[in-house]
Amino acid sequence: EPGTSVTMLVIFSNNCNLGNFLNTSPDVTPGTLSWDFGDGTTSNSQGPNVQHEYEEAGYYTVILSGISQSTGLFCYEAEIIDILLAANFLMEPTCVGDAAQFRDLTTFLPEATITGWEWDFGDPASGADNTSFDQDPTHVFSSPGFYNVTLTVTEQNGCTSVKTKIVEILPLPVIDFPQPPFNCENAALPFDLQSSDHIVDVAWDFGDAASGAANSATQPSTVHAFSTDGIFSVSLTATDVYGCQQTVSKNVAVTPNPLSGAIQTPQGLTACEGDAVDLIAPPGGTAWNWSNGGTSETISVDEEEVYSVTVTDDNGCTYTPDAVFLDVIPLPNAVISAVEYNDYNQPVGIFYNTYIICEGEDVNLQVPQNGQYQYQWSSGDLGTTAIFAEWRDNPLPVGTHVFTVTITDQSTGCVNTTEPFTVQVNELPPDFTISASGGALCENNLLTLEVDNPQASLTYVWNTGEVGTSIQTSRAGVYYAVAINTSGCRTESNELEVQSAPDIGAIPSGCHTRCNPDTICLPNLPNVVSYQWYQDGQPISAPAGTTDELAITVSGEYYVELTNAQGCTSVSDPLYLELYDAFGSILGEVYMDVNDNNIIDGPDTLVSGVTVLLEQFNTTIDASISNLFGNFAFPNIAADNYTVSIDPTSLPPDWVVVLTGLAASLQDCDDIEQVALLVDEGCPPVLVTENLSACAGETVLYEGQQLAAGSQQTFMYQAFSGCDSIVTVNVAELPTYTETLNLAACAGETVLYDGQQLAAGSQQTFMYQTFGGCDSTVTVMVAELPTYVETVNLSACAGETVL
């Protein structure tokens, strides 16, 4: 409840914004009071008097609240107060020596009128300037530090507002720069800012207007080259993070540059590749910076390029004489290679760096030819080649040999030595022999060829491709072995020749049937000196069994043993002869009866794949199938009477045999009997269906016969080949159409249909023909429409009408 147990009194004296707030509450519980001054500031002071200063002018509601001691209720009192004005000001950060700008920020109500401002800058040392009556004054503080500045503002009714703030006057940065360590004209003299303050901006003025834009710089550490000697005033201005600026100036004395001269080259400026020449810098320097990185007065160089030097003395003077160019003449060069030749003296391989050979092999070393060069081999040879071979009486012994070539360019005098070339000569395996065992060195004898006294460290390869210390063979030819050591070097053995046995390839063998008697005649076999024939494993005595012709009258197994001039023998493969008093062959063809006349004549063709049987006494003794050309054969059969027939099971189902069971008779040796057999294709009936149509009650004509609609009839024909052809004729009955059409008309009127007027209540039939020629009936019925009688009652006033 307001204004009961809690009350207050607000008193403002001459201070416009400083009030005294009195607690006059008659009945409040101690410790429960709370002040709210309306500007966001509160207080829990329980005393009788609370003082509060407002920072800004305005209208504020002040509330004092507390708990009633008698009732326990929450009570409060509120009062609105007017703060006419409240003094305030602002000063931007200022460096000592600069005019500090003060800006009045006093707030006031519209009804207030300010009549004066009074400033006290807290700087008594400034004398009369320590005060000001301007609204926004300036003041120069005599030294850096903190000052209590007070603003008093007066309102026309006499109240005042006082604001005191502590302001800081910033010191100037402490800066310096040392004199350059050297001071030669045209030398880059170093200038370095020295300061412990936080410097954010630097400006150099070197007092050298002739240098143009180079007369100034903005880096803390910089360089400047003075183009002439003399005294120069160099200024450094630095600004710290607070914007305070300090300037330092010094006189810098610049002395003239005494250095001069040219680069000296005692050996000249032309050198062979790999030779070094000395370059000497001009005198007077204490430090040297060559373009190749050298740092001494004299340098030795061997690369073709332009060389320059910068000379520096103790006073920092620098001098760069004209650069010099070293002309490096390339050395004569060549690469040693080894050339390998075949038996026709044709090069087949070139080797670089290293050449590995076996003892006794030729070595052909070479370098490319150049007419301006002279060549001297490390072996003493002159020219572009060095050859080591048995035919030159200078083969290289086993071991490692290193060769180089010294090359002289006769036009420049430059000398060079090639990269070394190594020739490795490996030892050959020792000589060795081979020998044979197992009989005479003749073909067909199983011989063992072996190395005599083989060495375990060697590999033996035979000219047959076999590897090992021994091989077996029964074939004619020349045999030798090659011993190969771990270096791949080879030594060849002696040769052993296995003599060829007589050739038995042209001597007949196998099973044969011949006429009795028969004679075996051998062709002319070279180098054969003796013959021995065998019958059933037994030798045939001379002279019949020791010639190149043998008369045979008895069936059996025969072979011949041949011996040549070298004593080598061959035995032919067995020849099994069965002698007959007579035998021959039955040959024949199978024909197709193309023109169906049951005889073999011109139009008929040969047929393949037909099985033909050879029969005796109704027993099949052999069979043959006609080949692609229709031929079959029963060769080399005993003379007798035979029957030749076609096997009908080998024919397609519709085929028939026309000529078969033909007799064939063989009478004499090498007799030939010819037979011809004939087959024909069967005649399956040909079935054909013909579909016709007719109107109901009508007929169609087919092959002279009238066929009624809806009927079916079969006709039989015979083809030229005699095969049946069956034609089934179906006559379909074409449909007719009957339709009723209902129309209507009023009594006494007509309707028009197909060009005719039909009266109401009448009926009429119309006949039409379909696309198949059959009748179609349409019955038209015209119904009479009913009439309607109706009475309508209307009304109207006398003398009026209705519509």
Coordinates of C-alpha atoms in Angstrom, one line a residue, residues 589-607 657-660 675-680:
E589 CA 29.0 -98.0 -108.8
V590 CA 25.6 -97.2 -107.2
Y591 CA 23.2 -95.2 -109.4
M592 CA 20.0 -93.3 -108.7
D593 CA 17.1 -94.0 -111.2
V594 CA 16.4 -90.4 -111.9
N595 CA 14.0 -91.0 -114.8
D596 CA 12.3 -94.0 -113.1
N597 CA 12.7 -96.3 -116.1
N598 CA 14.4 -99.1 -114.0
I599 CA 17.6 -99.1 -116.2
I600 CA 20.9 -97.3 -115.8
D601 CA 21.1 -94.6 -118.5
G602 CA 22.2 -91.0 -119.1
P603 CA 20.0 -89.0 -116.6
D604 CA 20.9 -91.3 -113.7
T605 CA 23.4 -90.1 -111.1
L606 CA 25.9 -91.7 -108.7
V607 CA 24.9 -92.1 -105.0
V657 CA 16.3 -101.1 -104.6
V658 CA 15.9 -101.5 -108.4
L659 CA 19.0 -103.5 -109.4
T660 CA 20.7 -105.7 -106.8
V675 CA 29.0 -104.2 -111.5
A676 CA 26.5 -101.4 -111.4
L677 CA 23.6 -101.2 -108.9
L678 CA 20.4 -99.1 -109.1
V679 CA 18.2 -97.5 -106.4
D680 CA 15.2 -95.2 -106.7

